mmCIF file of C-alpha atoms in Angstrom:
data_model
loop_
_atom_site.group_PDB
_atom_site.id
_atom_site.type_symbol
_atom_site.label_atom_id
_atom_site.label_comp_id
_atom_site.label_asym_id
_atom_site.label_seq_id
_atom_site.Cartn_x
_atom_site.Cartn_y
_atom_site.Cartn_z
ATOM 1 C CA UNK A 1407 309.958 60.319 140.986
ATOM 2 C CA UNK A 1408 307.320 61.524 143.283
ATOM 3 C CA UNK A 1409 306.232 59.270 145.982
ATOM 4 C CA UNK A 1410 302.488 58.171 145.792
ATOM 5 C CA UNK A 1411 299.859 59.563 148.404
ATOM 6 C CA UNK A 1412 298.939 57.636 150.438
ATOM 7 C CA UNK A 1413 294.666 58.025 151.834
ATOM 8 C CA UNK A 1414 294.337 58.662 154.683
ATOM 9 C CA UNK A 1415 297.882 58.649 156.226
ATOM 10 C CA UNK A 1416 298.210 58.320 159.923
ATOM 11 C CA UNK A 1417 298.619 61.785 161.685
ATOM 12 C CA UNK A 1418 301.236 61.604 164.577
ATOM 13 C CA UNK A 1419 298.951 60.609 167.885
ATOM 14 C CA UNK A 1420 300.256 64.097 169.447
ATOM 15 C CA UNK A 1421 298.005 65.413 166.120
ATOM 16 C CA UNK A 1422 295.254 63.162 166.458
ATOM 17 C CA UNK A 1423 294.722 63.581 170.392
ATOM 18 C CA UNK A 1424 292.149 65.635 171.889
ATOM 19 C CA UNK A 1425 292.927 67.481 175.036
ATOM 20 C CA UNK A 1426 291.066 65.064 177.590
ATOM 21 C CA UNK A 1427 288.367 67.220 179.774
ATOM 22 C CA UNK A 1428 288.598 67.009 183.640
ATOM 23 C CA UNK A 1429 285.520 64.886 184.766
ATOM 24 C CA UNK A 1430 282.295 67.128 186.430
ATOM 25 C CA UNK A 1431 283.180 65.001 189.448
ATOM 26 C CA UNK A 1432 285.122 61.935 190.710
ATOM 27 C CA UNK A 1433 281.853 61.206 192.819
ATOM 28 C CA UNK A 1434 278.872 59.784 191.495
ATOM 29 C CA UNK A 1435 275.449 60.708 192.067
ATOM 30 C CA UNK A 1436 274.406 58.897 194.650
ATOM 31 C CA UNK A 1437 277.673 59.910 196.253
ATOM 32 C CA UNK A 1438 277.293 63.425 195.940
ATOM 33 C CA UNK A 1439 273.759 62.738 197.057
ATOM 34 C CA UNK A 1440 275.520 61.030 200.542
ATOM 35 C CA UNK A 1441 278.019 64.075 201.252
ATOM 36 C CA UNK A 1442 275.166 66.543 201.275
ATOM 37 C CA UNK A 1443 272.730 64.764 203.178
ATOM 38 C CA UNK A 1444 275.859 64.395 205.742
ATOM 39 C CA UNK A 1445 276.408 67.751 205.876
ATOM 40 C CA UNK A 1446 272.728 68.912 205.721
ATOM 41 C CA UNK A 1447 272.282 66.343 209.286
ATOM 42 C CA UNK A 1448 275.169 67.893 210.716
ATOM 43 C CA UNK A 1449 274.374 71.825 210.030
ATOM 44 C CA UNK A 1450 270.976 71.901 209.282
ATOM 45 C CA UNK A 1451 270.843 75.363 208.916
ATOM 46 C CA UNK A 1452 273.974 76.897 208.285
ATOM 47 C CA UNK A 1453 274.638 81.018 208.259
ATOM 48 C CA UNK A 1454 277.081 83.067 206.516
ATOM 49 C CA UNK A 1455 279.850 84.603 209.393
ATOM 50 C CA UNK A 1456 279.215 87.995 208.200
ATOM 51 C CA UNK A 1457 277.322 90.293 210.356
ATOM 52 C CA UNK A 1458 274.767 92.103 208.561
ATOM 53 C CA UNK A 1459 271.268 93.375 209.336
ATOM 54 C CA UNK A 1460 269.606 93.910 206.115
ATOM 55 C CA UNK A 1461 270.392 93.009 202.503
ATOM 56 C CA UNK A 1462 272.179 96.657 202.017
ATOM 57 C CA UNK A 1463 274.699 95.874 205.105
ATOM 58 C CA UNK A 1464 275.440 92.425 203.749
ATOM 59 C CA UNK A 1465 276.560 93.817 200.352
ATOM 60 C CA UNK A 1466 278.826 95.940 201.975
ATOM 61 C CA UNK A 1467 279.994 93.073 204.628
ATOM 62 C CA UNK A 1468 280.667 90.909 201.207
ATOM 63 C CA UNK A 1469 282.638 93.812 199.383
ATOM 64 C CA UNK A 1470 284.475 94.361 202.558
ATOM 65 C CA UNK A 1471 285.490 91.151 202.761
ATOM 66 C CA UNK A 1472 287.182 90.822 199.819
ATOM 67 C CA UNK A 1473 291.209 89.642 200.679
ATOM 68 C CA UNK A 1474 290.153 89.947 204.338
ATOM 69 C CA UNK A 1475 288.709 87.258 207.057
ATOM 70 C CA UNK A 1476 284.921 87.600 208.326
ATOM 71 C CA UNK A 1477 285.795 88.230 211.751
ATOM 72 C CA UNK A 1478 288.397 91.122 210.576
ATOM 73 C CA UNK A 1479 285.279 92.859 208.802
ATOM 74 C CA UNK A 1480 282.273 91.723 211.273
ATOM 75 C CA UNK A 1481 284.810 94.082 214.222
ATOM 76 C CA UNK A 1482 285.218 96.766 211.573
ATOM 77 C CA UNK A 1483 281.133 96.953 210.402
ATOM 78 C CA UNK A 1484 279.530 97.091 214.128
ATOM 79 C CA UNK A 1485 280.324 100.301 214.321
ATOM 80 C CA UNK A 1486 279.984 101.097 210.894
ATOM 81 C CA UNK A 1487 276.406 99.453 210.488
ATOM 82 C CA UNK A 1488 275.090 101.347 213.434
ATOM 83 C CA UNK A 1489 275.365 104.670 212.051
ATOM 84 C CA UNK A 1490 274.761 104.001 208.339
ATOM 85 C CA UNK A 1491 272.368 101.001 207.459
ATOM 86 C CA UNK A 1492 271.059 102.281 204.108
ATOM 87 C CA UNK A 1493 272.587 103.562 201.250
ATOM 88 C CA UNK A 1494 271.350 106.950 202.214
ATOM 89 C CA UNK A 1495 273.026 106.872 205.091
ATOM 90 C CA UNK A 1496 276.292 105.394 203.995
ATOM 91 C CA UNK A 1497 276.655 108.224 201.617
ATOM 92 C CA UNK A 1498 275.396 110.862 204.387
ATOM 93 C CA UNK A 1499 278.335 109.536 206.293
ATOM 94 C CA UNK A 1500 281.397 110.257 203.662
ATOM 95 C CA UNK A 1501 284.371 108.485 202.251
ATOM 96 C CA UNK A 1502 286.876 109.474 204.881
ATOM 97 C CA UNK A 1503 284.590 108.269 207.642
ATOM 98 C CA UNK A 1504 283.583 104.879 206.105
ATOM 99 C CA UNK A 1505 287.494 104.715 205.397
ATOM 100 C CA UNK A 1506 288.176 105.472 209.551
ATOM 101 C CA UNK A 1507 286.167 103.008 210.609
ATOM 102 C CA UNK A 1508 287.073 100.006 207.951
ATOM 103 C CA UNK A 1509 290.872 101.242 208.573
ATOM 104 C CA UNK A 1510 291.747 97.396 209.577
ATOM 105 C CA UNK A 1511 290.397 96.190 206.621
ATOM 106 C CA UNK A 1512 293.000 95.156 203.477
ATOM 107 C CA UNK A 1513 292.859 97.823 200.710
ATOM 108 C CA UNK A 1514 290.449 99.655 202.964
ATOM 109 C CA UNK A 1515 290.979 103.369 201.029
ATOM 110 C CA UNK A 1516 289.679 101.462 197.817
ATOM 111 C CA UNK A 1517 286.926 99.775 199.336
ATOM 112 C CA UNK A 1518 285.599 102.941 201.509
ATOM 113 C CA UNK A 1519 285.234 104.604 197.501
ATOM 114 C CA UNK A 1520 283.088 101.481 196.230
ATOM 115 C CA UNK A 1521 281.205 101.170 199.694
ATOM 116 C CA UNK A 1522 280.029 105.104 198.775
ATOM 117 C CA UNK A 1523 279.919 104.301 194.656
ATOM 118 C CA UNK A 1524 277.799 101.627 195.202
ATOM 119 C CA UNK A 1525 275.857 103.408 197.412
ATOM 120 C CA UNK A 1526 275.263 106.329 194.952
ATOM 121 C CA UNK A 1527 274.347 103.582 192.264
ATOM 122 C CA UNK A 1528 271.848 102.039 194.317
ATOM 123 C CA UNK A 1529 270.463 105.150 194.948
ATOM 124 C CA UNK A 1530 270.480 106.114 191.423
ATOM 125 C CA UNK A 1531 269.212 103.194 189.629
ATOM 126 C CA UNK A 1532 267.482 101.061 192.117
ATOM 127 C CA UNK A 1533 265.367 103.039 194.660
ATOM 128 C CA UNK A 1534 267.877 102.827 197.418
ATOM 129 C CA UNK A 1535 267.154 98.729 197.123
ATOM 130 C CA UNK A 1536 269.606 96.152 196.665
ATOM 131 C CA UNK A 1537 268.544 94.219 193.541
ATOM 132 C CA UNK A 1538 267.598 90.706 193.680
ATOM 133 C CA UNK A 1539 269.438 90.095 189.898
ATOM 134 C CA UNK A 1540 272.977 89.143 189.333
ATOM 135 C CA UNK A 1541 273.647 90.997 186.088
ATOM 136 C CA UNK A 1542 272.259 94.676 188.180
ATOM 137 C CA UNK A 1543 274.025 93.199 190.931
ATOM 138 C CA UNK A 1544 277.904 92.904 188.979
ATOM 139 C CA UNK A 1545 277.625 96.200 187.353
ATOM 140 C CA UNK A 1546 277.520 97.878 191.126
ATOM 141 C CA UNK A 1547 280.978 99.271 191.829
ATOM 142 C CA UNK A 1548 283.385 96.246 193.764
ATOM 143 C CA UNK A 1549 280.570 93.823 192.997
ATOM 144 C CA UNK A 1550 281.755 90.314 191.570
ATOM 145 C CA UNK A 1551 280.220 87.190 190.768
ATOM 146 C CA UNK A 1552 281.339 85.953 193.841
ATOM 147 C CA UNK A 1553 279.500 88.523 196.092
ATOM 148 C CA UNK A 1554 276.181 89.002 194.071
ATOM 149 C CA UNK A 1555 276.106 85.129 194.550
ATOM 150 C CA UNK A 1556 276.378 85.306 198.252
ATOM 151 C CA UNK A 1557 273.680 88.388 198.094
ATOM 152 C CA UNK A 1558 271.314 86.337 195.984
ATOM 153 C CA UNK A 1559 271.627 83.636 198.008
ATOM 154 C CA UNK A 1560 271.937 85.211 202.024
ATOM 155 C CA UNK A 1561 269.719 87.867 201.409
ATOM 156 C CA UNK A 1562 266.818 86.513 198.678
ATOM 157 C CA UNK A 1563 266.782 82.767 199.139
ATOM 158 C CA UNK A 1564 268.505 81.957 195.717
ATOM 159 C CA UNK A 1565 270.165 78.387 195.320
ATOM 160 C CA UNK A 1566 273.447 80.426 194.163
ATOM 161 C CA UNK A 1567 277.168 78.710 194.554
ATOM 162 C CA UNK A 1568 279.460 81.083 195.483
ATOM 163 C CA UNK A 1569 282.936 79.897 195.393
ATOM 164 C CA UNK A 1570 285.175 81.365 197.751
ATOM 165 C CA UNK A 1571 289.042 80.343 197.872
ATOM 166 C CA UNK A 1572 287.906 77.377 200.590
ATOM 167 C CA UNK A 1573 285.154 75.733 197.917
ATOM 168 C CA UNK A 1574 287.874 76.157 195.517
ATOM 169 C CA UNK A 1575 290.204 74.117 196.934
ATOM 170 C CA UNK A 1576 287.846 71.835 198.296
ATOM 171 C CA UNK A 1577 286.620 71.539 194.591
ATOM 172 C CA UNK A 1578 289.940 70.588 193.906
ATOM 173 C CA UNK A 1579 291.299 68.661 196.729
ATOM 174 C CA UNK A 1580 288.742 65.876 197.179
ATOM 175 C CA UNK A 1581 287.501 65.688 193.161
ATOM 176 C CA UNK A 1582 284.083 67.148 193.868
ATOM 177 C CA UNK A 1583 284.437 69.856 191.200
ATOM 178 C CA UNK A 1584 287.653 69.849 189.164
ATOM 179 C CA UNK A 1585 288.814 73.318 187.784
ATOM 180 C CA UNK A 1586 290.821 75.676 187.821
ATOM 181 C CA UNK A 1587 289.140 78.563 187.848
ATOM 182 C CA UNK A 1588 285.984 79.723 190.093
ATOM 183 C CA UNK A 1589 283.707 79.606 187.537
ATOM 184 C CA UNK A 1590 284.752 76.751 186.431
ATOM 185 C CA UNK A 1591 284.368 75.245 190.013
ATOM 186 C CA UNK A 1592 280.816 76.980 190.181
ATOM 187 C CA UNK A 1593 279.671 75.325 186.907
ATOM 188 C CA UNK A 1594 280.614 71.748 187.746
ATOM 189 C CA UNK A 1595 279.019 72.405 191.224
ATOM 190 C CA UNK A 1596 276.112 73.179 190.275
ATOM 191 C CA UNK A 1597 275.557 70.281 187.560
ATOM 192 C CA UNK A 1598 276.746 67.398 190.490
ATOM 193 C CA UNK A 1599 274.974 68.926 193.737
ATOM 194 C CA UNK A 1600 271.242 67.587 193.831
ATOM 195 C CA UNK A 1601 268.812 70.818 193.938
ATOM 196 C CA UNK A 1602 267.162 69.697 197.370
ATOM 197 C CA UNK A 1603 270.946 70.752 198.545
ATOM 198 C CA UNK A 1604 271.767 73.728 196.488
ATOM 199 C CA UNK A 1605 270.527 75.893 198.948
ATOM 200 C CA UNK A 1606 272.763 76.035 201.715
ATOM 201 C CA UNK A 1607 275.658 73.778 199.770
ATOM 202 C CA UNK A 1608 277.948 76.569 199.256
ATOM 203 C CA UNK A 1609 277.798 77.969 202.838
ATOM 204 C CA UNK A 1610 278.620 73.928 204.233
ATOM 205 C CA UNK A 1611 281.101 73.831 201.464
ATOM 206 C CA UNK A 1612 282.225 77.061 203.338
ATOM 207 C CA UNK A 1613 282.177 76.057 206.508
ATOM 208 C CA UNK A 1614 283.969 71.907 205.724
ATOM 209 C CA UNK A 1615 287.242 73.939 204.509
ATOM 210 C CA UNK A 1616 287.478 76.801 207.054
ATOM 211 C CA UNK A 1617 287.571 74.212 210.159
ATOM 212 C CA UNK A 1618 287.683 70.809 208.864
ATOM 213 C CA UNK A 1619 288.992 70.645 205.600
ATOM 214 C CA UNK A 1620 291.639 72.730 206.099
ATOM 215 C CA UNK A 1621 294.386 73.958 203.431
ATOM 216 C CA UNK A 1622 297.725 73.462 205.405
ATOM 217 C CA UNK A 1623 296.344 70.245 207.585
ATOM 218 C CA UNK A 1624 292.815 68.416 206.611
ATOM 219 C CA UNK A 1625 291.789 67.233 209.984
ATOM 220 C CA UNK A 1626 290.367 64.213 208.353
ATOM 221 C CA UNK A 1627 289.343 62.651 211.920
ATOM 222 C CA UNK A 1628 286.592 65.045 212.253
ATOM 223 C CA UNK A 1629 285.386 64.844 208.417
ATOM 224 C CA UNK A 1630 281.909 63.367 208.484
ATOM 225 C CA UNK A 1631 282.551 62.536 204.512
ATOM 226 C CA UNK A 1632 285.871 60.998 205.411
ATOM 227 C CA UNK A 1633 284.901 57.454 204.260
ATOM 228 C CA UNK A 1634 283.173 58.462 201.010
ATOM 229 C CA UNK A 1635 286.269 60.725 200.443
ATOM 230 C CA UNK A 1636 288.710 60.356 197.010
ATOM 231 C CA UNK A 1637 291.300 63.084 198.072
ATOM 232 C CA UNK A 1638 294.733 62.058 197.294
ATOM 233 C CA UNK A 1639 296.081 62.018 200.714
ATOM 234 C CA UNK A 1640 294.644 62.241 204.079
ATOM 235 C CA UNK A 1641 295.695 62.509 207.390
ATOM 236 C CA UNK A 1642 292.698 60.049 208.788
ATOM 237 C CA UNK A 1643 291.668 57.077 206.960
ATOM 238 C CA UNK A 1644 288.339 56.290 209.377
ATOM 239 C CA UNK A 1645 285.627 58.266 209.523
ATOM 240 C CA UNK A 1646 284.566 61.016 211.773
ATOM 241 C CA UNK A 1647 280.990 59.508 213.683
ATOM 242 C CA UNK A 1648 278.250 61.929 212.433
ATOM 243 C CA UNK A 1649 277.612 64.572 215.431
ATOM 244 C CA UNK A 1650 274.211 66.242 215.855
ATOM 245 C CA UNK A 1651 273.006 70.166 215.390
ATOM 246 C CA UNK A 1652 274.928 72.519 217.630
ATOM 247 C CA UNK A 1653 278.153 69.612 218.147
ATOM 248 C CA UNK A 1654 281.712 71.259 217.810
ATOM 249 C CA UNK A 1655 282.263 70.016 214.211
ATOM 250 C CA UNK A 1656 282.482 73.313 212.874
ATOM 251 C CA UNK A 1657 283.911 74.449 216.472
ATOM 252 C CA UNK A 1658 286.325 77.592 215.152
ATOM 253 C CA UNK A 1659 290.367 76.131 216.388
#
């Protein structure tokens, strides 16, 4: 005898659940509001580490830095920058010399080919001129989102979030922006982080995880955000007093 149906039959709750979305941010507006101002008091005007002299050298600086530390590339471009400052002149100079002098750098051979293909296409199909667009900027060879956002941003005053490794994990760590991938990070960012802020947000961002926030040991006694915090663990439950422009907060260890 068949068994009757029976309307609408319970689905197992594995079946009926939804996969639950990470929240934009543990933090809530006026929070978010709080760490910025914090950080904007602190750093008022914070700059990128790179050394560059024009928006042409800071594309290159940005490539080069791929996998590689800002000092690492700032002692590798001095040289570099003082003989070729324009694409013109970066392609004047050759692969094997850009590759001699960026020698130091991680993956250098490949990077000393984009360094001259991106020259060629900026020669090509923009005048010579760096673009001030990210989709012209990503199709340049060794050109991510990453690094046209740190263009846009350094070099034409665009409220851009660039998310290194360090905003990543900061994302992460203290529940600003939950995600797992950069993009992701970048997306949430940008819908929590007032627009007064945008501005420089990614380069204090930057600058909280490289000396403050730090991946092996947070040194949560110096965190001016410390109190407003919702990391899972910390090595400093009391909050860092808020030091002026030009204190050693950011002081490199």
């Amino acid at each position: 005898m068949e068994k009757p149906k029976v309307k609408n039959a319970a689905r197992p709750a594995a079946a009926r659940a939804k996969p639950r979305r990470k929240p934009k941010s543990l933090y809530a507006p006026d929070e978010v509001a709080e760490i910025f101002r914090r950080f904007s008091v602190q750093r008022p005007e914070p700059k990128g580490e790179l050394e560059h002299v024009n928006p042409f050298t800071l594309l290159v600086a940005v490539v080069l830095s791929a996998q590689a530390t800002d000092a690492g590339v700032n002692k590798a471009t001095r040289a570099l920058f003082a003989l070729a400052d324009t694409p013109d002149k970066m392609l004047a100079l050759g692969e094997a010399a850009v590759g001699e002098h960026i020698r130091t750098i991680g993956l250098w051979r490949n990077k000393a080919k984009n360094v001259i293909a991106l020259s060629q296409a900026l020669i090509r199909d923009h005048g010579g001129q760096v673009p001030d667009d990210r989709d012209l900027l990503t199709k340049l060879p060794g050109v991510g989102r990453k690094t046209a956002n740190v263009v846009l941003n350094m070099a034409f005053g665009q409220p851009t979030m660039a998310v290194d490794t360090h905003i990543l994990r900061i994302g992460n760590r203290i529940g600003l922006a939950p995600g797992k991938t950069p993009d992701e990070v970048e997306k949430r960012l940008m819908e929590v982080i007032p627009p007064e802020y945008m501005l420089h947000a990614h380069h204090w961002l930057i600058l909280h995880g490289r000396y403050v926030c730090k991946a092996r040991r947070p040194e949560c006694e110096r965190c001016v955000i410390a109190d407003l915090c919702k990391a899972a663990v910390k090595t400093c439950a009391i909050p860092a007093p808020l030091e002026p422009v030009g204190s050693t907060a950011f002081a490199k260890a």
